[in-house]
Each structure stands twice: as structure tokens, then as C-alpha cells.
Coordinates of N, CA, C and O in Angstrom, one line a residue:
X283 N 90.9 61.6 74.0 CA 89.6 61.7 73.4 C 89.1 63.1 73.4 O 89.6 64.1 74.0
X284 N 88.0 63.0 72.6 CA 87.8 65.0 72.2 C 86.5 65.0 73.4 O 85.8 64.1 73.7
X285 N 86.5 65.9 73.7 CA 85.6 66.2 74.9 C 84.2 66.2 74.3 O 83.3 66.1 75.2
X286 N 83.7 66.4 73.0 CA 82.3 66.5 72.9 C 81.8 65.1 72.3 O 80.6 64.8 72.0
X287 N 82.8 64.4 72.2 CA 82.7 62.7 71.7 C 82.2 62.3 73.6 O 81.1 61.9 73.7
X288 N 82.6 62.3 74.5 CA 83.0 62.0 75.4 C 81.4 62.9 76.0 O 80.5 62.3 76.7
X289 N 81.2 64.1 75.8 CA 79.7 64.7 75.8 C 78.5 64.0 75.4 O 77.3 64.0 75.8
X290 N 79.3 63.4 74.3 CA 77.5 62.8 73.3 C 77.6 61.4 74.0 O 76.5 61.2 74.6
X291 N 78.4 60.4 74.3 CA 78.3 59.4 74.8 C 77.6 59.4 75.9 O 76.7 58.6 76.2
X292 N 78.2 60.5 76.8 CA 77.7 60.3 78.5 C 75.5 60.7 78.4 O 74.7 60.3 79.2
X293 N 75.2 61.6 76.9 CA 73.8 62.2 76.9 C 73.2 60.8 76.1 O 72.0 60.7 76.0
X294 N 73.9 60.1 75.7 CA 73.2 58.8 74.7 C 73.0 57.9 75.5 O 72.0 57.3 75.3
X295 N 74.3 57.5 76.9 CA 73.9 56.3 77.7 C 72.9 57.1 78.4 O 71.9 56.4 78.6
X296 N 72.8 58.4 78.8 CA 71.6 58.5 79.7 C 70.3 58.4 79.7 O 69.4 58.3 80.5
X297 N 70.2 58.5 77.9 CA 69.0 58.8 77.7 C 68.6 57.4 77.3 O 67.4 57.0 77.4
X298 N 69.6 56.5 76.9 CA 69.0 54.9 76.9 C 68.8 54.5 78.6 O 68.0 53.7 78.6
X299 N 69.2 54.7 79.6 CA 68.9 54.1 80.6 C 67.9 54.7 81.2 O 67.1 54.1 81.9
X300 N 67.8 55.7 80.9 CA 66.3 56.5 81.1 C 64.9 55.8 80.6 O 63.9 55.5 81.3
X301 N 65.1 55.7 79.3 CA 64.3 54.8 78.3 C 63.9 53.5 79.1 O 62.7 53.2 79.5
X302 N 65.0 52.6 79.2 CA 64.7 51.1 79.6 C 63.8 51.4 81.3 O 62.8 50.8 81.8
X303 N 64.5 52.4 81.9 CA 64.0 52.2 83.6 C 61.9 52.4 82.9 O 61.1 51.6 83.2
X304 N 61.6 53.4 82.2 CA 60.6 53.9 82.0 C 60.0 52.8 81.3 O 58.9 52.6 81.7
X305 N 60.4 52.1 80.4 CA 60.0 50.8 79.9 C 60.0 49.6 81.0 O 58.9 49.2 81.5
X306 N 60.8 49.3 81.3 CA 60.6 48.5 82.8 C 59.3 48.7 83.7 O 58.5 47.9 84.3
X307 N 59.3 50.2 83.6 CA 58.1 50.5 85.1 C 56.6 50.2 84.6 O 55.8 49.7 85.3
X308 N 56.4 50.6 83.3 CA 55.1 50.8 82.7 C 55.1 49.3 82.3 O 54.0 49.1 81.8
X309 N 55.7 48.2 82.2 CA 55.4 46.8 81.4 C 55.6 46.0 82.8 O 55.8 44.8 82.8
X310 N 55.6 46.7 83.8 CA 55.9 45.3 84.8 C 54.6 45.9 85.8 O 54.3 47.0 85.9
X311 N 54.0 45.0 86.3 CA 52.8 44.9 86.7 C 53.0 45.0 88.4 O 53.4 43.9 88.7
X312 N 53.0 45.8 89.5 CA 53.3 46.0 91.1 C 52.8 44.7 92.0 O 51.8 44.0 91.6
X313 N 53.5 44.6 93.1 CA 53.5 43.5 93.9 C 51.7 43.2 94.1 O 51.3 42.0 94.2
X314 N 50.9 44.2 94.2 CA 49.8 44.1 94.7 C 48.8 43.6 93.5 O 47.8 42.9 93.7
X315 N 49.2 44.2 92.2 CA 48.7 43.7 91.1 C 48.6 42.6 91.0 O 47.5 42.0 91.2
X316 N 49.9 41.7 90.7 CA 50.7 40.1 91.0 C 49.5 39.8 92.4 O 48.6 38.9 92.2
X317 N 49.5 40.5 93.4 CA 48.7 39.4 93.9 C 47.5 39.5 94.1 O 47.0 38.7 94.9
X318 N 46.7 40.4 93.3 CA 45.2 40.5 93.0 C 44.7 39.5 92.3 O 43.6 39.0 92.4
X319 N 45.8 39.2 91.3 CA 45.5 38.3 89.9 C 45.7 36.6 91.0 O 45.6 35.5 90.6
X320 N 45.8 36.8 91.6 CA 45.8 35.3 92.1 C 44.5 34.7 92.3 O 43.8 35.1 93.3
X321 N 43.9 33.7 91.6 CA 43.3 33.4 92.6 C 42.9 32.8 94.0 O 43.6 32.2 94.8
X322 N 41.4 33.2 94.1 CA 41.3 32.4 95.9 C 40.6 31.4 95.9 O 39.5 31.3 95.2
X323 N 41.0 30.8 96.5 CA 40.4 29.5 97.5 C 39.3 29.4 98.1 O 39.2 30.0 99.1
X324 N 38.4 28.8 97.6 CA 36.5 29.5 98.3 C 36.9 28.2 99.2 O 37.3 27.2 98.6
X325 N 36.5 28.2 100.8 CA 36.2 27.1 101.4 C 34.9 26.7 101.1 O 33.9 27.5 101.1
X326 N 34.9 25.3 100.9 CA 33.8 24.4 101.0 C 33.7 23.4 102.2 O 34.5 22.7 102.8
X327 N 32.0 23.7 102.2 CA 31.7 22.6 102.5 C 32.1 21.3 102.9 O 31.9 20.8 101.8
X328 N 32.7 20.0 104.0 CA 32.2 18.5 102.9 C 31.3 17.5 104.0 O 31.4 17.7 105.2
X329 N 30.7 16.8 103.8 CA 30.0 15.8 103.9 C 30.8 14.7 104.7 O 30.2 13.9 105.5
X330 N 32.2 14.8 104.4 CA 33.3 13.2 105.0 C 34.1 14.0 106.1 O 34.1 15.2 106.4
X331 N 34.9 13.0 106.5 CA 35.6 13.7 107.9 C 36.5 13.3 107.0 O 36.5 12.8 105.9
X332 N 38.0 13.9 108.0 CA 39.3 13.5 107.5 C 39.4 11.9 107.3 O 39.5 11.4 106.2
X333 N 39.2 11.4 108.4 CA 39.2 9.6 108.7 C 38.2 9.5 107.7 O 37.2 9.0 108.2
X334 N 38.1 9.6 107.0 CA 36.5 8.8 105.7 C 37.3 9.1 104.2 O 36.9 8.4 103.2
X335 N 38.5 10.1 104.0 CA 38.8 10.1 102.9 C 40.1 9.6 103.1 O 40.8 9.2 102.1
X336 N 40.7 9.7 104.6 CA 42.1 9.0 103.7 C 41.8 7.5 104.1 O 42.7 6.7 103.9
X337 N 40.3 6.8 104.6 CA 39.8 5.4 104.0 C 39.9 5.0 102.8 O 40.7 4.2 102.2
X338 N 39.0 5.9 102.3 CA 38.9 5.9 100.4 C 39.5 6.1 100.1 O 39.3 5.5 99.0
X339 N 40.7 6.8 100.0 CA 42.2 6.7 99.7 C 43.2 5.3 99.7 O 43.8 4.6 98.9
X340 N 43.1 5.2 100.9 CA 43.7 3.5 100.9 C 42.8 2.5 100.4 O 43.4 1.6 99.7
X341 N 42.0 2.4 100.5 CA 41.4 1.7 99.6 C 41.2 1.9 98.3 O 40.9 1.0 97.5
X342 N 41.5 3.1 98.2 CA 41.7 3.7 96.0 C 42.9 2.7 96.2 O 42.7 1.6 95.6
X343 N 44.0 2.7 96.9 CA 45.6 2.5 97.0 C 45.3 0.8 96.4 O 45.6 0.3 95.3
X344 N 44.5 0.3 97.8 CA 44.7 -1.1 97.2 C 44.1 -1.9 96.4 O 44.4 -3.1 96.4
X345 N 42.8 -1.3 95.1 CA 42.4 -1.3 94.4 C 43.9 -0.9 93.4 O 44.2 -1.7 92.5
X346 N 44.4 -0.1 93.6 CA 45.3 0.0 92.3 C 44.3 1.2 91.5 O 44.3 1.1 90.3
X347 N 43.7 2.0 91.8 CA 42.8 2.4 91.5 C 43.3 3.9 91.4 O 42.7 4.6 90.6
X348 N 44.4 4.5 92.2 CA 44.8 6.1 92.0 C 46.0 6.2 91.3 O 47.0 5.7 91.4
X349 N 45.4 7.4 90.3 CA 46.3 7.8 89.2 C 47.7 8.5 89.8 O 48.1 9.1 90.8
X350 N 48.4 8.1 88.3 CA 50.2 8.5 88.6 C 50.4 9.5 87.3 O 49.7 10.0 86.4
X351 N 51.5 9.6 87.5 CA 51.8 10.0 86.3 C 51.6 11.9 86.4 O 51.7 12.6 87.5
X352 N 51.3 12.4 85.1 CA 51.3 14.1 84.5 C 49.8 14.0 85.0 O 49.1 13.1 85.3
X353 N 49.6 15.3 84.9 CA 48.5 15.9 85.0 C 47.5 15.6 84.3 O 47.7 15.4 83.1
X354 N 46.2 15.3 84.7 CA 45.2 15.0 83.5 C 45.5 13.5 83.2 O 44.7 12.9 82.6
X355 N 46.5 13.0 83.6 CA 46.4 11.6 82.8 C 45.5 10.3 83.6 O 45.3 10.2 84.8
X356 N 45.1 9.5 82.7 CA 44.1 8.6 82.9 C 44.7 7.2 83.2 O 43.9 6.3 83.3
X357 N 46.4 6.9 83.4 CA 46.6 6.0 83.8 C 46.8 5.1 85.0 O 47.9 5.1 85.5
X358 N 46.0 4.5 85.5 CA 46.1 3.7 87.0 C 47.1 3.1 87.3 O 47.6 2.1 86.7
X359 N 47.5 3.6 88.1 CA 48.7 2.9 89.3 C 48.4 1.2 89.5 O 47.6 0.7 90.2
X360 N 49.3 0.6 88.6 CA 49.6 -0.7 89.4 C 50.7 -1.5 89.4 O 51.7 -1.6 88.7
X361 N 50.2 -2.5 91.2 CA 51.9 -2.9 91.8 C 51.7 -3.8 91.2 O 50.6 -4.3 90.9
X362 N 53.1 -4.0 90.9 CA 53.3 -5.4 90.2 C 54.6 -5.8 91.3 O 55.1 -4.9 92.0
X363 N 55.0 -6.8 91.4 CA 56.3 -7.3 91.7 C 57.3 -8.1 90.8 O 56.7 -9.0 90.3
X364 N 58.8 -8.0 90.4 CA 59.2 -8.7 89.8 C 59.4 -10.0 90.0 O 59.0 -10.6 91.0
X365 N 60.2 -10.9 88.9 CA 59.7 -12.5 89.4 C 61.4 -12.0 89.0 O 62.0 -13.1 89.0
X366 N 62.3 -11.1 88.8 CA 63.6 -11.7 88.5 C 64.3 -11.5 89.9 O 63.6 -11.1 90.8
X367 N 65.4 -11.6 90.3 CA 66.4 -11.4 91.2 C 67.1 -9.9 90.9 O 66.9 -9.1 90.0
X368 N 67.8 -9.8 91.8 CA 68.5 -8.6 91.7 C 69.5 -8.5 91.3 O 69.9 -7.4 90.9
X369 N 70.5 -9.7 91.0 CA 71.4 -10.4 90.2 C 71.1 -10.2 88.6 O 71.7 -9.6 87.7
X370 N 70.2 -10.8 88.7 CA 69.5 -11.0 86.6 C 69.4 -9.9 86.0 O 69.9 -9.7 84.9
X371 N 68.6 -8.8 86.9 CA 68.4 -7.7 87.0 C 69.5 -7.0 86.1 O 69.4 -6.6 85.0
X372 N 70.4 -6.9 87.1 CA 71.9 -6.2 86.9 C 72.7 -7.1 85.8 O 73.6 -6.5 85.4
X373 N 72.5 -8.5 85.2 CA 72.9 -9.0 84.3 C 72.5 -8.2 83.2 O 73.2 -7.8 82.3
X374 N 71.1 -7.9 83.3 CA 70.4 -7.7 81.7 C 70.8 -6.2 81.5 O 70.7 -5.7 80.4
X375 N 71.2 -5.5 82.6 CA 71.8 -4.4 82.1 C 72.9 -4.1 81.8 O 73.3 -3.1 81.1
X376 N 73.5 -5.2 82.5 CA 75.1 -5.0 82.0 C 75.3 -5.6 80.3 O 76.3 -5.1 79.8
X377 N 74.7 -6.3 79.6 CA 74.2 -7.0 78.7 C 73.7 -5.8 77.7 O 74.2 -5.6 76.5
X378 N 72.9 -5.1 78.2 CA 72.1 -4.4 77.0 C 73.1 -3.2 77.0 O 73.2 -2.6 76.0
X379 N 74.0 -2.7 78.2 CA 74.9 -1.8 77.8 C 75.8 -2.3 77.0 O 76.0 -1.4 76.1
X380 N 76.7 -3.4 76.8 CA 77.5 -4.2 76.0 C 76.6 -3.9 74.6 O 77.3 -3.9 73.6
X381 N 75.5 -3.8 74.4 CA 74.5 -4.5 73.3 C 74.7 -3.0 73.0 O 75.1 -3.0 71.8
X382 N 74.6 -2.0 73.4 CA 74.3 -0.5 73.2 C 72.7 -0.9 73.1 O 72.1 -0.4 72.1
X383 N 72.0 -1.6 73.9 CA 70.2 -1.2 73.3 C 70.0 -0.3 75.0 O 68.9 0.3 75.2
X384 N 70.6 -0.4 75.5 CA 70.1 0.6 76.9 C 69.6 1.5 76.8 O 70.2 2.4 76.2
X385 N 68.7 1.8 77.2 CA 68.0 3.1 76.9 C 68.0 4.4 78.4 O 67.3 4.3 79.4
X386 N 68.8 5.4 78.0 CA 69.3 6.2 79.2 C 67.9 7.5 79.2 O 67.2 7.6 78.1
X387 N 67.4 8.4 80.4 CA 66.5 9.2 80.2 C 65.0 9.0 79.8 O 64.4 8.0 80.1
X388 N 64.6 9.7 79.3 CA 62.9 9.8 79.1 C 62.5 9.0 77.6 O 61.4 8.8 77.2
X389 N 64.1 8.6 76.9 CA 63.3 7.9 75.4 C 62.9 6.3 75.7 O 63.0 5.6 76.7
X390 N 62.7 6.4 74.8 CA 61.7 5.3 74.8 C 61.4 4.8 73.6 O 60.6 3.9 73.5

């Protein structure tokens, strides 16, 4: 190779790695930044003891009355129990895989 091919390459990677380190430093925000932006936790106040809300808690529970599910969502938790066996169970699935109607993951 010719020595000034071998010149321009070694002054091109440097000046691109020069480039990214200085792009990296100015676009990335320092540990202390990161944790300024956090917010805090104001203690409050409350009115109940521990024993008074995980009452109302079990009692949300057996009411059926505390939410499941994603965030924000509005649907109540309820037990049900099945009336089939554990047998039937495993029939209807071995059945609907035979059938291909099984439905594998989140579709629906």
C-alpha cells in the first residue's frame, strides 16, 4: 500500500472518532442530570394505620372489588371456580388442538 493512502485513512478514522466521542458527550445528559430529572416522593400524611388498609384491602379482595389487569384499566377482579374437571379440561384441549381452533399467546 502507498504510504499516503495509509496517511489519509489513519487522519479520516481519527477525525470520525473524534467527531462521534464529541457528539456522544454533548447529547448524553451526566449521571447527576439523570438524577435531578427524577422525580421525588413528597411524604404524606395518613389518617389509617397499616392494620386499617390491608383490612380494606381484604375486604376490596373479597368483594371482588380490586382491579387487575394494565394500567388504568377499569376491570374488577373476579373468582370464579370451574365446574369442569381437570380431565375435560385437557380433553377440550387436546380437541381444539386436533381442530387447530387453539388459540396460542395474547390473540384472541
Amino acid at each position: 500500500m502507498n504510504a499516503s493512502f495509509i496517511t489519509t485513512s489513519l487522519i479520516a478514522v481519527a477525525a470520525a472518532v473524534g467527531s462521534v466521542n464529541s457528539l456522544a458527550q454533548e447529547g448524553s445528559p451526566s449521571a447527576a442530570e439523570l438524577q435531578a430529572r427524577q422525580p421525588v416522593a413528597q411524604a404524606t400524611g395518613s389518617s389509617l394505620t397499616r392494620a386499617q388498609v390491608v383490612a380494606e384491602m381484604q375486604q376490596a379482595r373479597a368483594r371482588g372489588a380490586l382491579l387487575t389487569g394494565e394500567v388504568g384499566s377499569d376491570v374488577p377482579a373476579f373468582v370464579t371456580r370451574s365446574t369442569l374437571s381437570r380431565e375435560e379440561v385437557r380433553a377440550e384441549a387436546v380437541k381444539a388442538l386436533h381442530n387447530g381452533t387453539l388459540v396460542l399467546g395474547e390473540a384472541s
